[in-house]
Coordinates of C-alpha atoms and ligand atoms in Angstrom, one line a residue:
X1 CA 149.8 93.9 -105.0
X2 CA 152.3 93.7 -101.7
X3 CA 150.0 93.5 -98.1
X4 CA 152.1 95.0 -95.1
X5 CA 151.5 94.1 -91.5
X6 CA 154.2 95.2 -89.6
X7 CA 153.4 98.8 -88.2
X8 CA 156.6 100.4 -89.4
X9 CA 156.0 99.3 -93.1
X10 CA 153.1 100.9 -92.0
X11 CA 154.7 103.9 -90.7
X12 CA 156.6 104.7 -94.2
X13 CA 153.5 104.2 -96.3
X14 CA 151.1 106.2 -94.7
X15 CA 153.4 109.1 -93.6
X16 CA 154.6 109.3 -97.4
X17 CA 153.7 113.1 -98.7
X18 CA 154.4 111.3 -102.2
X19 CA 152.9 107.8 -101.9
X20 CA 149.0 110.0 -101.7
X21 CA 147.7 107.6 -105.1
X22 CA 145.2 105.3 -104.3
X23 CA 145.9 101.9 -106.5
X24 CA 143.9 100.5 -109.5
X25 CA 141.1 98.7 -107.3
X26 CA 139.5 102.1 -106.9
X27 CA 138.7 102.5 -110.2
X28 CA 136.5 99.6 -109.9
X29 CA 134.2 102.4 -107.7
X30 CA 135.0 105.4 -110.4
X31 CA 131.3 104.8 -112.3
X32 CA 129.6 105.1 -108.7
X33 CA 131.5 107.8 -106.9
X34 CA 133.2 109.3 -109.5
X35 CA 137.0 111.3 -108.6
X36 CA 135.3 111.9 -105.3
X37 CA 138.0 112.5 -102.2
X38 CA 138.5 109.0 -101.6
X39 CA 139.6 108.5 -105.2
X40 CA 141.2 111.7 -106.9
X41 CA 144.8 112.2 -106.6
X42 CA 147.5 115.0 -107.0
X43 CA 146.6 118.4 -107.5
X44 CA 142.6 117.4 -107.6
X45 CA 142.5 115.6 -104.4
X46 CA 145.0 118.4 -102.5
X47 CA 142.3 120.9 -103.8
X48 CA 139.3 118.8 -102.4
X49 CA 140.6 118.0 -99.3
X50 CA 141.2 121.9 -98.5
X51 CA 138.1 122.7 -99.5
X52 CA 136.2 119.8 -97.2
X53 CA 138.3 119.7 -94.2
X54 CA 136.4 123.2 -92.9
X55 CA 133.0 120.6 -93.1
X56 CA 134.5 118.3 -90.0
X57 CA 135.8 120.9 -88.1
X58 CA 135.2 120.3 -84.5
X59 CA 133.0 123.6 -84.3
X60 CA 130.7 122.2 -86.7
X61 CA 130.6 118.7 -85.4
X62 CA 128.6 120.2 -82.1
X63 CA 126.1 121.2 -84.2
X64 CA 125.4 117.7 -85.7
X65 CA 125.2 116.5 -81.8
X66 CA 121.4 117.0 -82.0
X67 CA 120.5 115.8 -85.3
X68 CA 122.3 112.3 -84.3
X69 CA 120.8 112.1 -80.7
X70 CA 117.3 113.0 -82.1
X71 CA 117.8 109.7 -84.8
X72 CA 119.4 107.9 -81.7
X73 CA 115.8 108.0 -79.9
X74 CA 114.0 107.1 -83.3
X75 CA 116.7 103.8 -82.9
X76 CA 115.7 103.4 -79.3
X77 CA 111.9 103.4 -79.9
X78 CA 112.2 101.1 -83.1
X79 CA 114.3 98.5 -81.1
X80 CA 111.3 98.3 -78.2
X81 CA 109.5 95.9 -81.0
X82 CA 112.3 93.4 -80.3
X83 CA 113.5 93.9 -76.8
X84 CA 111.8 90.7 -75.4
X85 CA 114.8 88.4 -74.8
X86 CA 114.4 87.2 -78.5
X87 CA 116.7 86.6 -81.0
X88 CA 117.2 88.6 -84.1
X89 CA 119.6 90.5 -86.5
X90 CA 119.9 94.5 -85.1
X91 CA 122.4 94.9 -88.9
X92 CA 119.1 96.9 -90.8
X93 CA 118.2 99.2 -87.9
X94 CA 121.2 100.0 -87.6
X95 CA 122.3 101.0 -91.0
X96 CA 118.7 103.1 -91.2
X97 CA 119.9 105.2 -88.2
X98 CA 123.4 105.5 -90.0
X99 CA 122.0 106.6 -93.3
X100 CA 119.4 109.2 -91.4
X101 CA 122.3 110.7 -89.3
X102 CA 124.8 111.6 -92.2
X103 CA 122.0 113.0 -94.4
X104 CA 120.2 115.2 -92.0
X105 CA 123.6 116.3 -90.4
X106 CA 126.1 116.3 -94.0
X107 CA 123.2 116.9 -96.4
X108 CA 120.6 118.9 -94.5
X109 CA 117.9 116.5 -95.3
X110 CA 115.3 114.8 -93.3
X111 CA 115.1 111.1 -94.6
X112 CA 113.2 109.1 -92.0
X113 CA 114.8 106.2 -93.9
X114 CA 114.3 104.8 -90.0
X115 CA 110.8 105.0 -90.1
X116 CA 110.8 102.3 -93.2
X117 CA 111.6 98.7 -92.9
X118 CA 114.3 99.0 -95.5
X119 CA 115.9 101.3 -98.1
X120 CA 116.0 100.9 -101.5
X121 CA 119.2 103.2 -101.0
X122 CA 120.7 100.5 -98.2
X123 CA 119.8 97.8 -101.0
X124 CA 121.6 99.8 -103.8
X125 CA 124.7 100.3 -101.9
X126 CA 124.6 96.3 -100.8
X127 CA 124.6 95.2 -104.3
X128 CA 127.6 97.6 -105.5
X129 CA 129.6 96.3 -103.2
X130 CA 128.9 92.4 -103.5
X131 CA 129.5 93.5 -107.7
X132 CA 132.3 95.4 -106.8
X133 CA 133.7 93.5 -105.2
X134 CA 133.5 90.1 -106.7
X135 CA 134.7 92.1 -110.3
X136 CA 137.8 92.7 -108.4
X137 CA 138.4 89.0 -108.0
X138 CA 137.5 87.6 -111.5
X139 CA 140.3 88.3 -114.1
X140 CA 137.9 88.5 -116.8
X141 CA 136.0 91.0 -115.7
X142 CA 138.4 93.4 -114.7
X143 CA 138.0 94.3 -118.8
X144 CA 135.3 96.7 -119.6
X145 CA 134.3 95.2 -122.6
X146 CA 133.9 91.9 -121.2
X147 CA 132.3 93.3 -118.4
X148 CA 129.5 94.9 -120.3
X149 CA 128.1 91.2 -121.0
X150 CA 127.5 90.1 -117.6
X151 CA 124.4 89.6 -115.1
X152 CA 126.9 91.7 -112.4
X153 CA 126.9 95.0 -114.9
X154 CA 122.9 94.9 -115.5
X155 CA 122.8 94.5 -111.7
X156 CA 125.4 97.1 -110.9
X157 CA 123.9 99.6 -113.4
X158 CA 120.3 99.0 -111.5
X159 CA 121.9 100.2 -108.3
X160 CA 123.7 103.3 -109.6
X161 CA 120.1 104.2 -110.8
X162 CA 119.3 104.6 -107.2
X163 CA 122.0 105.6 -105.6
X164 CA 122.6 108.9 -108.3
X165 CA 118.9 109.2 -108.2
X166 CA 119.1 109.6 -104.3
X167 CA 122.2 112.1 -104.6
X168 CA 120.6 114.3 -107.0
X169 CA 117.3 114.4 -105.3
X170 CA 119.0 115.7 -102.2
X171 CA 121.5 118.0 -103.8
X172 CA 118.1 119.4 -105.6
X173 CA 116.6 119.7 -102.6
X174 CA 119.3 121.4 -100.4
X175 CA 119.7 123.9 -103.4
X176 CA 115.9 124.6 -103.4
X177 CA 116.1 125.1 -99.3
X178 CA 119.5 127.7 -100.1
X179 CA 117.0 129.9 -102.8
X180 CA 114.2 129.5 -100.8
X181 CA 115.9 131.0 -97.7
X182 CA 117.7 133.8 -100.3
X183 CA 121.9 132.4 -99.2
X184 CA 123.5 133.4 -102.4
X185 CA 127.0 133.2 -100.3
X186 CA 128.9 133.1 -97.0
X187 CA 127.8 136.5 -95.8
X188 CA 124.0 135.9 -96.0
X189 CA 124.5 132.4 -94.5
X190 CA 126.3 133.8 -91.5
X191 CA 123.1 136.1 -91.1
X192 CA 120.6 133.8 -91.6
X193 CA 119.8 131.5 -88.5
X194 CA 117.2 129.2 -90.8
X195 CA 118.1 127.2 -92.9
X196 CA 115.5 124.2 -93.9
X197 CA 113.5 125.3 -90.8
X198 CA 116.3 125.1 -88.2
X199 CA 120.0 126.3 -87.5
X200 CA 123.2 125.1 -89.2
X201 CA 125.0 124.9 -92.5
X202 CA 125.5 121.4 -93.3
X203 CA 128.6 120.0 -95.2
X204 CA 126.6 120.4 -98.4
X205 CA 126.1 123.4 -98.0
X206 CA 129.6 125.0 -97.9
X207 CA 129.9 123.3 -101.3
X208 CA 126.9 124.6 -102.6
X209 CA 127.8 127.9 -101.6
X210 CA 131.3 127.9 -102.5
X211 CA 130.1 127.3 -106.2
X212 CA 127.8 130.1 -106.3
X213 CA 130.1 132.1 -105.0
X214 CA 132.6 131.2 -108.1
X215 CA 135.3 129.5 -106.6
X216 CA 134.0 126.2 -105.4
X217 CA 133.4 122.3 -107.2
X218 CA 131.0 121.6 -110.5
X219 CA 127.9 120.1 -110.1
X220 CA 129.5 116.6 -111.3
X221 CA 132.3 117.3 -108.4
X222 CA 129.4 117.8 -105.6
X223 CA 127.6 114.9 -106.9
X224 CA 130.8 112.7 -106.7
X225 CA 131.7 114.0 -103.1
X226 CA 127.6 113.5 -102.3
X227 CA 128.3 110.1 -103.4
X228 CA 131.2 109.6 -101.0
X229 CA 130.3 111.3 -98.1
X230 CA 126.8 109.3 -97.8
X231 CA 128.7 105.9 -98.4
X232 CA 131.8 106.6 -96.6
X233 CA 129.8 108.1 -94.3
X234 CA 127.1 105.9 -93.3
X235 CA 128.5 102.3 -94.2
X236 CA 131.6 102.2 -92.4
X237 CA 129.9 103.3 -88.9
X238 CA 126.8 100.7 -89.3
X239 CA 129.4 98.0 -89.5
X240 CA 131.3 99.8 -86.3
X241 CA 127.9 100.0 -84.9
X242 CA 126.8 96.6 -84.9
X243 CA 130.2 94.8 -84.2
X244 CA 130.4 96.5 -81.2
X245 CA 127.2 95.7 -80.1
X246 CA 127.7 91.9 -80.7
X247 CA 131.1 92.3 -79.1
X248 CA 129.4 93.9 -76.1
X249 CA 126.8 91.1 -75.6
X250 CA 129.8 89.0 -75.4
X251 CA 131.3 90.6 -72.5
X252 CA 129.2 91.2 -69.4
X253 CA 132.0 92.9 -67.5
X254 CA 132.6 95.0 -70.4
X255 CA 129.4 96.0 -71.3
X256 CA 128.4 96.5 -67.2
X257 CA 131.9 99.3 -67.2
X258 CA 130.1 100.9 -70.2
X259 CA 126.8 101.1 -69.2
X260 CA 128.1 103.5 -65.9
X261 CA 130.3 105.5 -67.8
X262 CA 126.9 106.4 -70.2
X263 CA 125.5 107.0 -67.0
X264 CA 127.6 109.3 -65.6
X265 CA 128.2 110.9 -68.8
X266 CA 125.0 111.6 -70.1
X267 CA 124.5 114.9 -72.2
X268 CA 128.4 114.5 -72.5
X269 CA 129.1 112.6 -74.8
X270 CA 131.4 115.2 -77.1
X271 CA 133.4 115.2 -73.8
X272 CA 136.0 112.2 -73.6
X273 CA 134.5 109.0 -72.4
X274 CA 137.9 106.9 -72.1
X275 CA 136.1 103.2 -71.3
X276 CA 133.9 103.8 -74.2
X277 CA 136.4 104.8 -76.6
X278 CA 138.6 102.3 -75.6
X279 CA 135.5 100.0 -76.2
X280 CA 135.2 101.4 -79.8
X281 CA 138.9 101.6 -80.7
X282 CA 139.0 97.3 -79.5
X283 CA 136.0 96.8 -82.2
X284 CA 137.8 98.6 -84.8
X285 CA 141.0 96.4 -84.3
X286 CA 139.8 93.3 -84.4
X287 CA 136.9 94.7 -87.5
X288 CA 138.1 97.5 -89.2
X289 CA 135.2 98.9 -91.4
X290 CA 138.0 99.4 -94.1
X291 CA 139.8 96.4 -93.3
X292 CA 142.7 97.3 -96.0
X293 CA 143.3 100.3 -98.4
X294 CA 146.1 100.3 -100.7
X295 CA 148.4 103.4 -102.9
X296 CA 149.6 102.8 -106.3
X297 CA 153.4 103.1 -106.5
X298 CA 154.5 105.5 -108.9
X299 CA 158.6 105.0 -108.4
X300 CA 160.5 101.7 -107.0
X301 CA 160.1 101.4 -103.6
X302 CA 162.0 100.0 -101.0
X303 CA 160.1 99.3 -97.7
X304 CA 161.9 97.4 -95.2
X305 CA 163.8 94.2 -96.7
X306 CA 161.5 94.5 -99.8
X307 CA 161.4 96.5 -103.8
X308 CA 158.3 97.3 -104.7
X309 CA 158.5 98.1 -108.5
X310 CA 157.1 101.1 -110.2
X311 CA 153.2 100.1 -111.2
X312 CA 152.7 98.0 -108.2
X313 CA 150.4 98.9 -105.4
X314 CA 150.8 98.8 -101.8
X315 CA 148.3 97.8 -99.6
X316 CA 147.9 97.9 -95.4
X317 CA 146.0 95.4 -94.0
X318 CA 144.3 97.1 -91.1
X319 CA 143.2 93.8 -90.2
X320 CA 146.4 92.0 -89.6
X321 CA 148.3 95.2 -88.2
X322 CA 145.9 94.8 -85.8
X323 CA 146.6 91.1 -85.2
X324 CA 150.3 91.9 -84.2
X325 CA 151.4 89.9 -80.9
X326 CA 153.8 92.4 -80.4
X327 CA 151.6 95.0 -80.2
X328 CA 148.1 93.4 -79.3
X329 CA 149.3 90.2 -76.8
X330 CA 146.5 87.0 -77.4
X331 CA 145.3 89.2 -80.7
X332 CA 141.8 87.8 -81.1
X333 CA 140.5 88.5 -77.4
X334 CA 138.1 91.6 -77.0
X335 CA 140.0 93.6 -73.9
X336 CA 139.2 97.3 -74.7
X337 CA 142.5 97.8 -72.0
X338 CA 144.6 97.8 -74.2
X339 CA 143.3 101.1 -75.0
X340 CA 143.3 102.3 -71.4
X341 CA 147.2 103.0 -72.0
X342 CA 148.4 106.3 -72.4
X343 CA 148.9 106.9 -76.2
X344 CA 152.3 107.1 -75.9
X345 CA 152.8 103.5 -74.9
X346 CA 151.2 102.1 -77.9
X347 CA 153.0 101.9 -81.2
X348 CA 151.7 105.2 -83.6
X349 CA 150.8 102.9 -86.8
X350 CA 149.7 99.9 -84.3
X351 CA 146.1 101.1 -85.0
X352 CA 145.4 102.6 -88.0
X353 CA 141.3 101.9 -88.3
X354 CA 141.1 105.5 -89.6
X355 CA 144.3 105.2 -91.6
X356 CA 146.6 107.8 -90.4
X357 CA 148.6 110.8 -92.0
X358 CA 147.8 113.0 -95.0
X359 CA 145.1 110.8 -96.2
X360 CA 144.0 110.0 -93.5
X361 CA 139.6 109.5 -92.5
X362 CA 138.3 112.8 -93.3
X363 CA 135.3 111.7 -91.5
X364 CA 137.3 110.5 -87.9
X365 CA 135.9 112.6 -85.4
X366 CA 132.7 112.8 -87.1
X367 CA 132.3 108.7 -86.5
X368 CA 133.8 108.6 -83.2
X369 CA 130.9 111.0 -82.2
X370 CA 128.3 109.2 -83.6
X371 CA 129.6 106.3 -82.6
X372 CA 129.7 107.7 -79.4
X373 CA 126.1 108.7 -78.7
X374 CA 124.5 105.5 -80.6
X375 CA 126.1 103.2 -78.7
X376 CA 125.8 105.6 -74.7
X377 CA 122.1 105.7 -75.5
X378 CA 121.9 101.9 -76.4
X379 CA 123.9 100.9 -73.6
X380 CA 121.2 103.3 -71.4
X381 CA 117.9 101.8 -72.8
X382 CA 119.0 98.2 -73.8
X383 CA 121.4 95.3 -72.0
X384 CA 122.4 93.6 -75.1
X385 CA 123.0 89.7 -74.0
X386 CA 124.2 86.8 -76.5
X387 CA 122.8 84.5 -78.6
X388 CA 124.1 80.7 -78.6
X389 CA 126.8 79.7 -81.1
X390 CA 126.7 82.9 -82.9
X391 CA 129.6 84.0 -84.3
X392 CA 130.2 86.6 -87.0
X393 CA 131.1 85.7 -90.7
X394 CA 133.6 88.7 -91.6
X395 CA 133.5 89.4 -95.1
X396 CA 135.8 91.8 -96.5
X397 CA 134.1 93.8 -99.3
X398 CA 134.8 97.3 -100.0
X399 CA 133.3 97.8 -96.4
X400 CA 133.9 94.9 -93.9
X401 CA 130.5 93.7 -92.5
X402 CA 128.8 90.4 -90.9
X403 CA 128.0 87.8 -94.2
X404 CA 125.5 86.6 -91.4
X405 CA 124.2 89.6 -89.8
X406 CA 124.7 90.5 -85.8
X407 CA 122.4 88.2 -84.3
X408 CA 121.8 89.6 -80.7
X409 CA 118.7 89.5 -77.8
X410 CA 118.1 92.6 -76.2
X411 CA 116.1 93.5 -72.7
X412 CA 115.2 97.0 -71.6
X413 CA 117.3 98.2 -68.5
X414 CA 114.9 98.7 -65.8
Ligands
HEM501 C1 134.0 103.9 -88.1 C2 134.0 104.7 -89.1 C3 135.0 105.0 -90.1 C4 136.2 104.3 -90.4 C5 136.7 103.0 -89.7 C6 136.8 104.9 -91.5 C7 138.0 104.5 -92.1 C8 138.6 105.2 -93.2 C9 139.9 104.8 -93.8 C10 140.7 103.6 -93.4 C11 140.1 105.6 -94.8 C12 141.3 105.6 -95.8 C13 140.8 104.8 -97.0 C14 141.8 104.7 -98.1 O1 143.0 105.1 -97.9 O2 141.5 104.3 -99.2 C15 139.1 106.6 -94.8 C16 139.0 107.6 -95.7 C17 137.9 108.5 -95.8 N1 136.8 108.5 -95.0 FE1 136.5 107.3 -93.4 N2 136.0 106.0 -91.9 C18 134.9 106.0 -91.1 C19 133.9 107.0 -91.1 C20 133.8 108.0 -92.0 C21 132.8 109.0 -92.0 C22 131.7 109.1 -91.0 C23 133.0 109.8 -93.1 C24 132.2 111.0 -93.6 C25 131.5 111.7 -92.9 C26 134.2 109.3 -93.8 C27 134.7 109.8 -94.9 C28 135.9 109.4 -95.5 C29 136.5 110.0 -96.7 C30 135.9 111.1 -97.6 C31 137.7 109.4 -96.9 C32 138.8 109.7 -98.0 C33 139.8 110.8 -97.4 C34 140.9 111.1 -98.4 O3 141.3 110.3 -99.2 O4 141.3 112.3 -98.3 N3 134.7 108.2 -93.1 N4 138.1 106.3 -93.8

């Protein structure tokens, strides 16, 4: 395995239209999300990708604008309980308000996983990870056979009960909500202006309909991109979520330049808000939700000084591009300026928290509007302020999140 830092490694792995593989270490995830989009390759992954890319077209994302501010003021209203100055972890209200927003906007389906104290579902998706990833450290278990005989597999095979059992309950449901409402294809879906009581086709359904109308996925290749979409889609912004929110506590001056640009902005959010971008893009460099993701190399490379033989795989790590003094002067301080810059002026693989080219996050834009609106109506309701000595423990599993949570104290704006 060979880790590149230097953005124009960078620049020759992820532009590659050859290098599209993704390495061994994925199919560590195969017996949770299948040959999903963020593991197939060649021809299947081409295929899947033109197929999805419709799903996150900017179009669409307006329509998911309401959905996520209506699970915003959920968040808002659950936080009051807390907003008292005290201390405590805001990590599992925000990962409820995640996991509502990409099932009622990608799936269709009304969760109120928010109105819970916790998810099985969350849990589920905690424990594959922590398995996960820990398998891909122990040599010994990288074998099948071995594997079969530990603790981590009787644990790992609990949580894929849940978290297939959650995918087909909602693909069952969304298919039910399609018969009910008589969409047997495009044409009747175009007509129809209800669909599970209100408006929109969601992601899931442009799949379901593209296999009813003959030329779409089977059900095991909706299930697998069910599987990815709610844990791509849901994981990676609750740890965006909540760094930036610890990050903002840090930072009065910061948070102070946000809180009028949500101001001013309010109801605009899909518009550009350049502080609070910049604001998001600064918490994604210095914690990338996917703090590394790595190609398998199918001929001898040579990238910069450096072979890389056939069989190896090639890995950037997001978090160390992002820790380049050339690019990012006095790397670990939070200065969302650097983002002010006109694009231009910033090297084109010196950020790459969404990777960048063909394979790049399906799910970009998607994120940066949620990410958008969460953290405008926070920054409206709530001043976030520190808490002493807290500092995050980093922990970089197949999604990078706080091994101590994000300890925080909150207080209601007047
Ligand atoms: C802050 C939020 C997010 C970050 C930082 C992020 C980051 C990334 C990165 C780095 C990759 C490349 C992974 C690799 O090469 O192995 C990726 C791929 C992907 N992301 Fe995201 N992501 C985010 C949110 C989302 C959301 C909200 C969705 C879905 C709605 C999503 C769906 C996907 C999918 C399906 C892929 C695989 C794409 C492909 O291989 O063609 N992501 N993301």
């Amino acid at each position: 395995m060979v880790f590149f830092a230097d953005p124009e490694d960078v620049r020759q792995i992820l532009s590659s239209h050859t290098l599209l593989s993704k390495s061994k270490n994925y199919e560590l995830v195969e017996s949770w999300l299948g040959k999903g989009l963020l593991t197939s390759a060649n021809e299947a992954w081409r295929r899947r990708r033109k197929l999805l890319t419709p799903a996150f077209h900017f179009r669409i994302l307006s329509e998911y604008k309401e959905p996520i501010e209506e699970n915003c003021k959920i968040l808002i209203s659950r936080l009051r309980e807390k907003a008292n100055g005290e201390q405590f972890d805001i990590y599992p209200y925000i990962t409820l308000f995640a996991l509502d927003s990409i099932l009622e906007t990608a799936m269709g389906i009304k969760k109120h996983a928010q109105m819970q104290s916790e998810s099985e579902y969350v849990k589920a998706v905690e424990t594959i990870c922590r398995v996960m990833h820990k398998r891909s450290f122990s040599f010994w278990q990288r074998f099948a056979i071995l594997y079969r005989f530990t603790d981590a597999y009787k644990e790992s095979a609990e949580a894929l009960k849940v978290l297939h059992g959650e995918t087909n309950r909602v693909i069952k449901l969304r298919r039910q909500m399609l018969e009910e409402t008589n969409i047997h294809n495009m044409s009747d879906a175009e007509k129809s202006e209800d669909i599970g009581g209100k408006r929109r086709l969601a992601f899931l359904d442009m799949l379901l309909i593209a296999q009813m109308e003959g030329g779409g996925l089977t059900d095991r290749e909706i299930r697998e991109e069910v599987d990815t979409f709610l844990f791509e889609g849901h994981d990676t912004t609750s740890s965006a979520i909540a760094f930036c929110i610890y990050l903002l506590s840090q930072d009065e001056h910061v948070q102070q330049r946000a809180y009028e640009e949500a101001m001013a902005l309010q109801g605009r959010e899909k518009e550009s808000m350049r502080y609070l971008e910049a604001v998001i893009k600064e918490t994604l460099r210095l914690y990338p939700s996917v703090p590394f993701y790595s190609r398998k190399v199918q001929e001898d490379l040579q990238i910069g000084k450096l072979t890389v033989p056939k069989g190896a795989s090639v890995s950037t790590l997001a978090y160390m591009v992002h820790r380049d003094e050339k690019n990012f002067p006095n790397p670990e301080k939070f200065d969302p300026e650097r983002f002010m810059v006109a694009e231009k002026d910033l090297h084109p693989f010196a950020f790459v928290a969404f990777s960048a080219g063909p394979r790049n996050c399906i799910g970009q834009k998607f994120a940066m509007l949620e990410l958008k609106l969460v953290l405008s109506s926070l920054l409206r309701s709530y001043e976030f302020l520190p808490v002493k000595d807290f500092k995050p423990n980093p922990l970089a599993e197949l999604v990078m999140k706080s091994g101590n949570g994000i300890q925080i104290r909150i207080r209601p704006r007047s």
